[in-house]
XYZ file of C-alpha atoms in Angstrom:
736
model
C 0.047 0.021 -0.040
C 1.248 4.030 -0.271
C 2.245 5.078 2.567
C 0.130 7.371 4.665
C 1.962 10.103 4.072
C 0.865 10.471 0.482
C -2.917 9.530 0.973
C -2.689 12.238 3.944
C -1.252 14.278 1.300
C -3.943 13.604 -1.664
C -7.161 13.892 1.185
C -5.917 17.280 1.700
C -6.067 18.228 -1.846
C -9.271 16.579 -2.353
C -10.437 18.633 0.850
C -9.526 21.627 -0.787
C -11.402 20.741 -3.603
C -15.085 19.494 -1.308
C -14.017 22.677 0.282
C -14.734 25.047 -3.027
C -18.069 22.703 -3.853
C -19.702 23.558 -0.995
C -18.555 27.604 -1.126
C -19.751 27.528 -4.801
C -23.508 25.492 -3.935
C -23.347 28.386 -0.553
C -23.289 30.706 -2.933
C -25.809 29.382 -5.607
C -27.945 28.926 -3.553
C -27.825 32.474 -1.530
C -28.311 33.904 -5.230
C -31.507 31.507 -5.321
C -33.253 32.484 -2.610
C -32.634 35.890 -3.185
C -34.797 35.449 -6.249
C -37.244 33.772 -4.904
C -36.881 35.525 -1.695
C -38.334 39.204 -4.210
C -41.971 37.490 -5.184
C -44.250 37.019 -8.020
C -44.798 41.020 -8.053
C -43.595 43.196 -10.304
C -43.590 44.059 -14.543
C -43.999 40.505 -16.475
C -40.334 41.455 -18.071
C -39.558 41.571 -13.706
C -41.105 38.269 -13.423
C -39.911 36.896 -16.490
C -36.319 38.009 -15.218
C -36.900 36.357 -12.014
C -38.085 33.280 -13.578
C -34.884 33.105 -15.513
C -31.945 33.055 -13.054
C -34.176 31.032 -10.851
C -33.835 28.507 -13.380
C -30.195 29.033 -13.860
C -29.593 28.749 -10.084
C -31.469 25.580 -10.122
C -29.451 23.994 -12.929
C -26.290 25.082 -11.425
C -27.272 22.970 -8.474
C -27.965 20.219 -9.558
C -24.695 20.105 -11.697
C -22.933 20.695 -7.866
C -25.398 18.306 -6.517
C -24.853 15.743 -9.177
C -20.670 15.482 -8.368
C -20.656 14.371 -5.203
C -19.023 11.467 -5.895
C -15.814 10.982 -6.621
C -15.317 14.285 -7.246
C -11.435 14.309 -7.668
C -10.394 10.751 -8.933
C -7.086 11.521 -10.983
C -3.744 13.124 -10.669
C -0.923 13.926 -13.347
C 2.505 15.013 -12.476
C 3.631 16.553 -15.491
C 7.759 16.983 -16.862
C 7.905 20.873 -16.206
C 6.880 20.236 -12.579
C 3.595 20.986 -12.225
C 0.742 18.887 -10.590
C -2.907 18.828 -12.119
C -5.945 17.225 -10.713
C -8.565 15.612 -12.393
C -12.657 15.514 -11.409
C -15.995 15.946 -12.513
C -15.981 19.780 -13.283
C -13.825 22.159 -13.388
C -13.051 24.052 -9.931
C -10.395 27.492 -9.725
C -10.622 29.474 -6.560
C -11.577 32.993 -5.670
C -8.396 34.467 -7.559
C -9.301 31.743 -10.525
C -6.329 29.480 -10.370
C -7.202 26.228 -10.953
C -8.045 23.834 -8.556
C -9.673 20.978 -10.412
C -9.612 20.367 -14.392
C -12.619 19.550 -15.807
C -12.181 15.632 -17.523
C -13.338 16.751 -20.767
C -11.016 19.915 -21.218
C -8.019 19.432 -23.356
C -5.260 19.524 -20.461
C -7.111 16.312 -19.711
C -6.720 14.313 -22.167
C -3.375 13.015 -21.373
C -4.926 11.080 -18.047
C -6.131 9.119 -20.529
C -4.365 8.816 -23.701
C -0.671 9.348 -22.293
C 1.945 6.155 -22.661
C 5.555 4.952 -21.680
C 5.889 5.198 -25.527
C 3.841 8.485 -26.076
C 4.139 10.417 -22.294
C 2.991 14.095 -24.107
C 4.762 15.773 -21.115
C 3.783 13.383 -18.219
C 5.744 11.559 -15.500
C 3.308 9.492 -13.124
C -0.011 9.549 -13.516
C -2.415 8.936 -9.809
C -5.347 7.457 -9.728
C -7.216 8.370 -6.133
C -9.506 5.459 -4.595
C -11.703 7.410 -2.312
C -15.248 6.616 -0.468
C -17.331 9.640 0.034
C -15.300 12.778 0.595
C -12.172 9.873 2.031
C -8.918 9.106 0.428
C -8.431 4.832 0.805
C -5.483 4.903 -1.440
C -3.743 5.869 -4.559
C -2.459 3.890 -7.300
C 0.300 4.974 -9.518
C 1.143 4.434 -12.971
C 5.250 5.731 -14.365
C 5.205 6.812 -17.449
C 8.960 8.500 -17.569
C 11.131 6.560 -14.216
C 14.172 8.877 -15.189
C 11.711 11.759 -13.860
C 10.927 10.055 -10.452
C 13.757 10.114 -7.885
C 13.711 6.834 -5.534
C 11.209 8.098 -3.001
C 8.785 8.641 -5.557
C 9.482 5.135 -6.953
C 9.023 3.618 -2.918
C 5.570 4.574 -3.312
C 4.384 2.900 -6.159
C 1.415 0.004 -5.603
C -2.111 0.179 -5.569
C -5.044 -2.329 -7.414
C -5.159 -0.847 -10.684
C -7.674 0.982 -10.780
C -9.953 -0.325 -14.167
C -9.754 -4.239 -12.443
C -11.434 -2.618 -9.291
C -14.242 -1.308 -11.538
C -14.285 -4.453 -13.304
C -14.467 -6.701 -10.470
C -16.776 -4.214 -8.482
C -20.720 -5.728 -7.568
C -23.103 -4.125 -9.677
C -25.993 -1.920 -8.318
C -28.577 -1.961 -10.213
C -27.511 0.806 -11.946
C -24.894 1.676 -14.643
C -21.811 3.588 -13.473
C -19.840 6.049 -14.777
C -16.151 5.430 -16.243
C -14.457 8.359 -16.353
C -11.998 7.506 -13.487
C -10.620 4.648 -16.079
C -11.715 5.784 -19.636
C -9.091 3.601 -21.696
C -7.527 5.047 -24.689
C -9.263 3.400 -27.702
C -12.674 4.861 -25.541
C -11.404 8.202 -25.355
C -10.521 8.713 -28.985
C -14.084 7.708 -29.587
C -15.418 10.134 -26.803
C -13.496 13.179 -28.325
C -14.468 12.288 -31.666
C -15.217 15.658 -34.116
C -19.543 16.135 -33.706
C -19.324 16.656 -37.379
C -21.238 13.202 -39.191
C -22.541 10.403 -38.109
C -20.147 8.049 -36.084
C -20.588 4.338 -35.947
C -19.043 2.584 -32.639
C -19.321 -1.276 -33.070
C -18.464 -2.927 -30.124
C -18.692 -6.631 -28.876
C -20.422 -7.356 -25.423
C -18.490 -5.672 -22.278
C -16.638 -3.006 -24.851
C -18.007 -0.214 -22.881
C -20.337 1.087 -25.396
C -23.023 2.482 -23.688
C -20.737 4.130 -21.630
C -18.604 5.459 -23.738
C -22.143 6.846 -25.971
C -22.829 8.562 -22.701
C -19.562 9.882 -22.083
C -19.409 11.357 -25.345
C -22.694 13.194 -25.320
C -21.135 14.903 -21.926
C -17.764 16.169 -24.002
C -20.038 17.273 -26.810
C -21.722 19.226 -24.612
C -18.844 20.788 -22.669
C -17.400 21.296 -26.241
C -19.959 22.908 -28.167
C -21.750 24.312 -25.168
C -23.248 27.239 -27.344
C -23.751 25.402 -29.751
C -25.881 22.291 -28.494
C -27.421 24.201 -25.422
C -30.822 25.207 -26.543
C -31.115 22.258 -29.534
C -30.416 19.640 -26.861
C -28.556 16.315 -27.349
C -31.077 13.376 -27.932
C -30.191 9.739 -26.217
C -32.126 7.109 -27.036
C -32.260 3.534 -25.563
C -33.889 0.582 -26.638
C -36.287 -0.079 -23.748
C -37.555 2.601 -20.346
C -36.103 -0.040 -18.231
C -32.368 0.803 -19.799
C -33.072 4.911 -19.776
C -33.932 3.968 -15.302
C -30.280 1.469 -15.727
C -28.094 4.234 -16.991
C -30.506 7.447 -15.847
C -27.413 8.799 -13.142
C -24.611 8.746 -15.400
C -24.990 11.799 -17.340
C -25.876 14.301 -14.280
C -22.403 12.086 -12.419
C -20.384 13.514 -15.199
C -21.846 16.761 -14.964
C -24.667 17.394 -17.031
C -28.298 17.145 -16.454
C -29.743 18.231 -20.183
C -29.296 15.734 -21.694
C -32.954 14.277 -23.096
C -33.609 10.012 -23.246
C -36.012 7.946 -25.034
C -36.760 5.815 -26.282
C -38.109 5.459 -30.261
C -41.870 4.824 -28.951
C -41.636 8.263 -27.147
C -40.651 10.349 -29.670
C -43.982 11.136 -31.043
C -46.087 14.122 -28.710
C -49.035 12.805 -27.265
C -48.484 9.172 -28.746
C -48.756 6.238 -26.092
C -47.007 2.705 -27.773
C -47.304 0.342 -25.053
C -49.125 -2.617 -27.340
C -47.006 -5.721 -28.361
C -47.326 -7.400 -31.466
C -45.341 -10.724 -33.163
C -42.102 -10.109 -34.561
C -43.264 -10.708 -37.570
C -45.436 -7.646 -37.573
C -43.309 -5.388 -36.461
C -40.768 -6.635 -39.257
C -43.365 -5.774 -42.091
C -44.117 -2.240 -40.331
C -40.445 -1.675 -39.919
C -39.913 -2.077 -44.134
C -38.538 0.804 -46.176
C -41.879 0.167 -48.382
C -44.097 1.768 -45.526
C -43.282 5.139 -46.474
C -44.602 4.571 -49.745
C -47.466 2.799 -48.441
C -48.205 5.983 -45.869
C -47.489 8.793 -48.952
C -49.820 6.454 -50.952
C -52.557 6.225 -48.024
C -52.218 10.039 -48.068
C -53.092 10.714 -51.518
C -55.671 8.476 -51.987
C -57.612 10.922 -49.557
C -57.043 13.208 -52.254
C -59.901 12.201 -54.886
C -62.157 13.595 -57.444
C -65.920 12.976 -57.338
C -67.111 10.611 -60.135
C -70.268 13.069 -60.541
C -71.166 16.784 -60.278
C -71.765 16.996 -56.096
C -75.033 19.379 -55.510
C -75.126 21.736 -52.867
C -77.320 25.243 -52.157
C -76.768 28.329 -50.998
C -79.748 30.846 -50.861
C -82.252 28.344 -52.715
C -79.559 28.570 -55.298
C -78.596 25.417 -57.096
C -74.483 25.311 -56.773
C -72.763 22.091 -58.351
C -69.299 20.793 -57.216
C -67.410 19.705 -60.135
C -65.126 17.175 -60.550
C -62.840 19.463 -63.683
C -63.077 22.198 -61.047
C -61.700 19.446 -58.041
C -59.475 18.068 -60.274
C -57.798 21.106 -61.188
C -57.686 22.707 -57.961
C -55.901 19.928 -56.352
C -53.089 19.644 -59.143
C -52.564 23.824 -57.740
C -53.105 22.703 -54.160
C -50.243 19.679 -54.686
C -47.702 22.072 -56.533
C -47.306 24.442 -53.304
C -45.586 21.426 -51.966
C -47.024 21.747 -48.580
C -48.181 18.908 -46.360
C -51.566 17.947 -46.562
C -53.400 19.267 -44.518
C -51.620 22.927 -45.040
C -52.111 22.590 -48.777
C -55.674 21.877 -48.259
C -56.245 25.298 -46.789
C -55.299 26.664 -51.169
C -57.701 23.514 -51.969
C -60.654 24.668 -50.097
C -59.767 28.914 -50.668
C -59.798 27.504 -54.717
C -62.689 25.364 -54.814
C -64.770 28.386 -52.566
C -64.193 30.961 -55.377
C -64.731 28.311 -58.125
C -67.926 28.061 -56.038
C -68.337 31.879 -55.589
C -68.546 32.406 -59.530
C -71.049 30.010 -59.810
C -73.224 32.115 -57.563
C -72.550 34.932 -59.035
C -73.294 33.391 -62.336
C -75.995 32.486 -60.963
C -77.916 36.153 -59.754
C -76.784 37.029 -63.065
C -74.803 39.926 -61.233
C -71.022 41.589 -60.666
C -70.152 41.244 -56.740
C -68.415 44.153 -54.909
C -65.672 43.058 -53.324
C -67.132 43.055 -50.126
C -70.369 41.036 -51.516
C -67.662 38.554 -52.710
C -66.062 38.149 -49.419
C -69.502 37.647 -47.735
C -71.016 34.773 -50.005
C -66.937 33.128 -49.640
C -68.068 33.199 -45.704
C -71.086 31.803 -46.594
C -70.389 28.977 -48.253
C -67.541 28.166 -46.183
C -69.895 27.582 -43.040
C -72.862 25.700 -45.100
C -72.958 22.237 -44.360
C -73.331 20.614 -47.695
C -70.164 22.446 -48.923
C -68.148 21.548 -46.223
C -68.930 17.973 -46.427
C -68.470 18.279 -50.024
C -64.478 19.663 -50.021
C -64.086 17.636 -47.243
C -65.140 14.145 -49.434
C -62.134 15.991 -52.215
C -59.429 16.379 -49.378
C -60.611 15.231 -46.163
C -58.218 16.695 -43.772
C -56.585 13.880 -40.996
C -54.769 13.043 -38.435
C -51.837 10.511 -37.996
C -53.522 8.412 -35.960
C -56.852 8.488 -38.105
C -54.818 7.432 -41.090
C -52.853 4.965 -39.416
C -55.338 3.309 -37.684
C -57.604 3.514 -40.956
C -54.598 1.427 -42.815
C -54.671 -1.074 -40.360
C -58.594 -1.567 -39.874
C -60.040 -1.260 -43.123
C -58.582 -3.878 -45.243
C -59.584 -1.777 -48.582
C -57.515 1.189 -47.247
C -54.479 -1.173 -46.823
C -54.813 -2.851 -50.150
C -55.124 0.352 -51.868
C -52.325 2.091 -50.500
C -49.638 -1.150 -50.098
C -50.013 -3.098 -53.146
C -46.819 -3.782 -53.644
C -47.411 -5.785 -50.324
C -48.294 -9.407 -50.146
C -51.852 -10.545 -49.261
C -50.748 -12.518 -46.439
C -48.273 -9.551 -44.926
C -51.692 -7.063 -45.215
C -53.792 -9.835 -43.183
C -50.709 -10.132 -40.602
C -50.975 -6.304 -40.113
C -55.012 -6.444 -40.020
C -56.281 -5.545 -35.989
C -59.496 -3.742 -34.846
C -60.139 -0.413 -34.137
C -59.049 1.496 -30.582
C -56.381 -1.333 -30.650
C -53.669 -0.128 -28.200
C -50.396 1.563 -30.662
C -47.131 -0.252 -30.315
C -43.363 0.760 -31.093
C -43.396 -0.858 -34.210
C -46.260 2.022 -35.354
C -44.411 5.208 -33.998
C -42.158 5.302 -36.829
C -45.866 5.452 -39.457
C -47.768 8.079 -37.258
C -44.747 10.501 -37.875
C -43.972 9.518 -41.173
C -47.760 10.424 -41.894
C -47.698 13.122 -39.670
C -44.964 14.338 -41.325
C -46.796 14.033 -44.836
C -49.780 15.601 -43.653
C -48.560 18.593 -41.447
C -51.425 21.487 -39.438
C -52.590 23.840 -40.648
C -49.627 26.498 -41.328
C -51.858 30.148 -41.459
C -51.963 30.536 -37.681
C -48.277 29.270 -37.144
C -46.985 31.540 -39.787
C -49.039 34.717 -37.879
C -47.522 33.507 -34.602
C -43.904 32.866 -35.819
C -43.704 36.396 -37.322
C -44.622 37.463 -33.805
C -42.562 35.641 -31.711
C -39.378 36.942 -34.327
C -40.451 40.460 -33.138
C -40.852 39.709 -29.276
C -37.388 37.620 -29.268
C -35.187 40.681 -31.223
C -36.459 43.016 -28.571
C -36.002 40.414 -25.584
C -32.374 39.437 -26.750
C -31.658 42.856 -26.370
C -32.880 43.727 -22.996
C -30.997 40.048 -21.870
C -27.572 41.609 -23.402
C -28.395 44.641 -20.692
C -29.265 42.642 -17.888
C -26.257 40.413 -18.540
C -24.410 43.504 -18.618
C -25.736 45.208 -15.282
C -25.830 42.019 -13.415
C -22.519 40.777 -13.305
C -23.916 37.157 -14.502
C -21.410 36.279 -17.536
C -18.194 34.803 -17.038
C -19.787 32.166 -19.955
C -22.254 30.711 -17.365
C -25.436 31.748 -19.171
C -25.596 33.797 -22.615
C -28.067 36.227 -24.151
C -29.515 34.285 -26.217
C -29.913 31.269 -23.517
C -31.394 34.087 -21.255
C -34.156 35.676 -23.698
C -34.969 32.160 -24.274
C -35.738 32.194 -20.390
C -37.481 35.377 -20.652
C -39.859 34.355 -23.067
C -41.381 31.463 -20.939
C -44.374 32.466 -19.033
C -44.018 31.302 -15.646
C -40.812 28.632 -14.796
C -39.102 27.640 -17.236
C -39.849 24.286 -19.163
C -36.292 22.239 -20.131
C -35.010 20.966 -23.141
C -36.848 17.521 -22.521
C -40.061 18.886 -20.958
C -40.127 21.334 -24.715
C -38.650 18.609 -26.668
C -41.543 15.971 -25.585
C -44.354 18.150 -26.665
C -43.017 19.137 -30.449
C -42.896 16.671 -32.777
C -40.757 18.992 -34.999
C -38.227 19.794 -32.330
C -35.193 19.269 -33.956
C -31.752 18.231 -32.158
C -27.792 19.331 -32.297
C -26.565 15.528 -31.915
C -28.663 12.464 -31.548
C -27.275 9.265 -29.846
C -28.205 6.143 -30.690
C -27.738 3.225 -28.296
C -28.275 -0.615 -29.257
C -29.176 1.231 -32.818
C -28.742 -2.076 -34.353
C -32.385 -2.929 -33.229
C -33.820 -0.115 -35.199
C -35.711 -0.603 -38.560
C -35.724 1.644 -42.162
C -38.771 2.959 -40.729
C -37.031 4.249 -37.347
C -33.940 5.534 -39.005
C -36.401 7.785 -41.591
C -38.214 8.744 -37.730
C -34.722 9.764 -36.130
C -33.002 11.452 -39.003
C -35.764 13.748 -38.961
C -34.702 15.409 -35.073
C -30.706 15.780 -36.696
C -31.175 17.370 -39.782
C -27.374 18.286 -39.540
C -26.817 14.725 -39.464
C -24.738 14.319 -36.368
C -24.927 11.425 -35.193
C -22.892 8.677 -32.603
C -24.425 5.596 -33.496
C -23.597 3.029 -31.317
C -24.244 -1.228 -30.964
C -23.615 -4.220 -32.229
C -24.684 -6.115 -34.928
C -23.641 -9.808 -34.017
C -26.709 -8.875 -30.861
C -29.654 -7.809 -33.287
C -32.562 -9.622 -31.658
C -35.482 -7.336 -33.795
C -36.688 -9.315 -37.167
C -36.901 -5.571 -38.588
C -32.550 -4.655 -37.277
C -29.550 -4.359 -39.306
C -27.323 -7.312 -40.121
C -25.165 -5.060 -41.403
C -23.712 -1.430 -40.719
C -23.684 -0.595 -44.505
C -27.276 -2.165 -45.172
C -28.564 -0.357 -42.411
C -27.104 3.509 -42.832
C -26.446 3.341 -46.522
C -30.401 4.156 -47.800
C -30.387 6.957 -45.004
C -27.041 8.529 -45.032
C -25.108 7.231 -47.774
C -21.353 7.784 -47.454
C -21.849 10.268 -44.261
C -20.729 8.054 -41.798
C -18.263 6.533 -40.044
C -17.054 3.824 -38.266
C -15.091 3.249 -35.403
C -14.013 0.215 -32.551
C -14.063 -1.043 -29.741
C -12.393 -4.650 -29.277
C -11.659 -4.987 -25.576
C -14.086 -6.597 -23.459
C -14.205 -5.071 -20.008
C -16.991 -7.100 -18.769
C -17.068 -10.713 -19.274
C -14.398 -12.880 -18.029
C -12.329 -14.251 -21.162
C -13.830 -17.744 -19.800
C -17.659 -16.955 -20.452
C -16.737 -13.848 -23.825
C -14.380 -17.218 -25.505
C -17.813 -19.497 -25.139
C -19.793 -16.900 -26.426
C -18.052 -16.538 -29.289
C -17.946 -19.701 -30.645
C -21.585 -20.306 -29.909
C -22.218 -16.935 -32.035
C -19.093 -18.270 -34.603
C -21.062 -21.237 -35.273
C -24.650 -19.820 -35.647
C -22.943 -17.307 -38.361
C -23.335 -14.260 -37.062
C -20.707 -11.668 -38.230
C -18.562 -11.398 -35.089
C -16.155 -8.440 -34.719
C -12.855 -8.611 -33.204
C -12.808 -8.985 -29.412
C -10.500 -9.423 -26.441
C -11.260 -10.407 -22.669
C -9.121 -7.926 -20.376
C -9.191 -10.545 -17.999
C -10.117 -14.534 -16.782
C -12.106 -16.124 -14.061
C -11.003 -19.327 -13.980
C -14.637 -21.600 -13.457
C -16.665 -18.567 -14.241
C -18.514 -20.612 -16.967
C -20.416 -23.851 -15.416
C -22.497 -26.111 -17.363
C -25.398 -27.859 -15.344
C -27.474 -30.996 -17.335
C -30.899 -31.639 -16.020
C -34.661 -30.469 -14.813
C -34.687 -27.019 -15.297
C -36.591 -25.852 -13.255
C -34.667 -27.427 -10.109
C -31.268 -27.026 -11.324
C -31.889 -23.170 -12.131
C -33.391 -22.412 -8.757
C -30.061 -24.206 -7.429
C -27.564 -22.400 -9.683
C -29.442 -19.583 -8.442
C -28.921 -20.083 -5.482
C -25.016 -20.256 -5.404
C -24.646 -17.536 -7.015
C -26.885 -15.404 -4.114
C -24.584 -16.894 -1.799
C -21.205 -16.081 -4.364
C -21.621 -12.015 -3.885
C -20.089 -9.671 -2.486
C -20.742 -8.864 1.793
C -20.772 -5.482 0.868
C -24.645 -5.375 0.384
C -23.992 -5.111 -3.813
C -23.773 -7.601 -6.222
C -27.226 -8.497 -8.940
C -27.987 -11.694 -9.782
C -29.574 -12.275 -13.088
C -32.287 -15.287 -14.268
C -32.173 -15.595 -17.940
C -34.796 -17.209 -19.858
C -36.868 -17.807 -23.104
C -40.358 -16.121 -22.218
C -42.135 -19.378 -22.116
C -40.220 -20.345 -19.089
C -40.588 -16.945 -17.292
C -44.123 -18.115 -15.675
C -42.489 -21.331 -14.132
C -39.180 -20.101 -12.966
C -40.837 -17.491 -11.371
C -43.249 -18.961 -7.986
C -39.915 -21.644 -7.917
C -37.505 -19.121 -7.555
C -39.947 -17.085 -4.865
C -40.176 -20.209 -3.095
C -36.711 -20.220 -2.668
C -35.096 -16.330 -2.859
C -38.356 -14.787 -2.792
C -37.190 -11.642 -0.627
C -34.481 -10.851 -3.250
C -36.875 -10.689 -5.946
C -38.961 -7.860 -7.090
C -42.207 -7.071 -5.311
C -40.549 -6.335 -2.133
C -40.407 -2.601 -2.317
C -37.851 -3.216 -4.890
C -37.820 -3.130 -8.997
C -36.398 -5.227 -11.243
C -33.200 -2.576 -11.067
C -32.801 -2.992 -7.227
C -33.841 -6.676 -6.536
C -30.543 -8.530 -5.856
C -32.369 -11.330 -8.578
C -34.060 -10.192 -11.549
C -35.875 -13.011 -14.081
C -36.037 -11.655 -17.276
C -36.446 -12.244 -21.094
C -33.329 -11.769 -22.762
C -34.287 -9.052 -24.967
C -35.310 -7.507 -21.697
C -31.175 -7.924 -20.758
C -30.148 -6.037 -23.435
C -27.707 -3.217 -22.314
C -27.592 -4.591 -18.478
C -24.693 -6.290 -16.603
C -24.763 -8.609 -13.662
C -22.750 -10.271 -11.185
C -23.723 -13.742 -12.511
C -26.121 -15.238 -14.876
C -27.882 -17.850 -14.996
C -28.936 -19.282 -18.154
C -32.067 -21.637 -17.985
C -32.795 -23.923 -21.427
C -30.482 -22.152 -24.286
C -31.553 -24.143 -27.143
C -35.054 -22.707 -26.939
C -33.212 -18.708 -27.788
C -32.353 -17.436 -31.012
C -28.734 -17.399 -31.514
C -28.551 -13.550 -30.993
C -30.509 -13.480 -28.259
C -28.293 -16.418 -26.948
C -25.416 -14.371 -27.333
C -26.855 -11.471 -25.528
C -27.668 -13.853 -22.438
C -24.354 -15.419 -22.688
C -22.568 -12.070 -22.027
C -24.144 -10.557 -19.245
C -22.551 -11.488 -16.205
C -18.986 -9.936 -15.192
C -17.930 -13.120 -12.838
C -20.139 -16.406 -13.524
C -22.119 -17.854 -16.209
C -24.440 -20.838 -15.020
C -25.615 -23.212 -17.845
C -28.824 -24.847 -17.642
C -30.294 -27.558 -20.360
C -31.775 -30.743 -19.754
C -30.448 -32.038 -22.928
C -28.195 -31.135 -25.827
C -26.480 -27.767 -25.852
C -26.050 -25.637 -27.866
C -23.474 -26.073 -31.004
C -20.283 -23.890 -29.638
C -21.308 -24.996 -26.374
C -20.233 -28.493 -25.737
C -18.639 -29.498 -23.006
């Protein structure tokens, strides 16, 4: 162990950093309290100003609270004699001298990339091991021995920081890797923001952690670009999003919007389920044409003239007039509902001409306007024009496709009859995640009546110009500058009535919201239609796309990145690979690789970082009894400190059989005793629910009943051990 004097010296430095953190918290809390004490009185402008500063201080307090754990985790001793501490955020003293360097700053890059071959001016890299605010140990890596004296060499010791992190018990929530980022991970985290970066990596390579740290890094490096538009992180499930929800706050960022594909359409709840084959059809790129034809079918010319009356005068909605009005409205290129405004205006003008001819008079402008308004409010006219050009919601359009076979046959001539039958369902059936991209496609083609929005946009532009100038005056006179907030951001906060909505809240209410950067995790699961939906939200095509095509489980997902991305991104994406498996012991990872290879899955290069003798065990016997026994043994082997989790992963058909047996043996450790799935010591789940998660130990029941991709996912979840339980022959590649 390192000498106590070295630990004491580091404790003193860490104490200084926490003292500064506490001072900043107190200062920010005092400013927030002062703003709140001013109360709701004053002009609307003054109230908006108070709301803006209150939100500013609340955001800052959330950031300062989020970095409490392991505030300082590293130190660099440089060849010029300087010492630089590395932590979760940057801190300076009252004289603006650096106390702690933000891990994302260029000055911290050497902490992750310096090597003995390329020390980058680093003599020694030190990792600080802390519990709470107490330094419990240090670990040194010397990159230039000639620069250290004998006294320095005498204190070099400590368990590897990376090894310690890998062997620690799981807690049910993902931890950040900010103290142990490896060089290949750091290169991806700090890669340029422009374009689409695809991060391909096998299980345990830290893909998700890298994606989260990249989001935090981009927000730090491109603050002005991303603060207002935001960063969107898409995950495969809400369970997965809960699993990672503590990582970004711990890195000093609270403004990333997290969602699943099913969450991207405001006001739509997609909690229904359907067979994989149905989801595959809905994800097929041909469905974009189906939706487009379904919209076009709602613009139709009547077969015969339609009679309408105004002031007892007989008028006719003529097919030729409708045909010409439709053609003219389509030429403006607007969405269906917006273009309908022009169609209705054109048809009302044609009917007004008929009325003038019927009364045999020339109408004055005022008389003509009155006639047009009377026509607009006449029920016969409204019905006739609606039948010719129906106003629609996305929900109505898509539900009609599924519930009315003739509508689907009309819009989907390329689909086989058997495929159309699979898509049929009754009206009112809950939406599924695979429906959401189609609803979004319909919303894009339908649009809304844009007359009101154009008027509102003009008013908003005028108001914003005024508020921006006022914000500049506020900042210059209040001392709120220093890079903490820009005039543009403050003006945006002034614009809100009442408490300011967060980026996530504003984005959730706006289907057309576009982000500065989008991170897609488990991206191999996205269908072609889902990709169309995602790319509408990032017109700059600035994306981080993370996944592993060997783990694709969705029938509409990708089996190669080129196949998935070339149709939507063409050649504007680049590939980076993570090649080291930090999670899974080599004994387990190698067996999983053999199973995947035997099944023909597209594996990339993958090397395990560590060996754990005896990590893989195979049990042949009664599936339920052997699974319960293996789970009991795995629980007994968990750490004594209260951490550690065990997953029992089984085919969906086995779950109902296993649940009562596990509860009889380990009932108080499973969900349902005041704990959710992520907090219980033992979790019972299907392979797809386990995607993206990790556990100390996994008990895998009935592997031959799983698809190759699901089996590969299940086998690569543990950090310590895997028990495979089978009643018969094992899958190819796993034979004893």
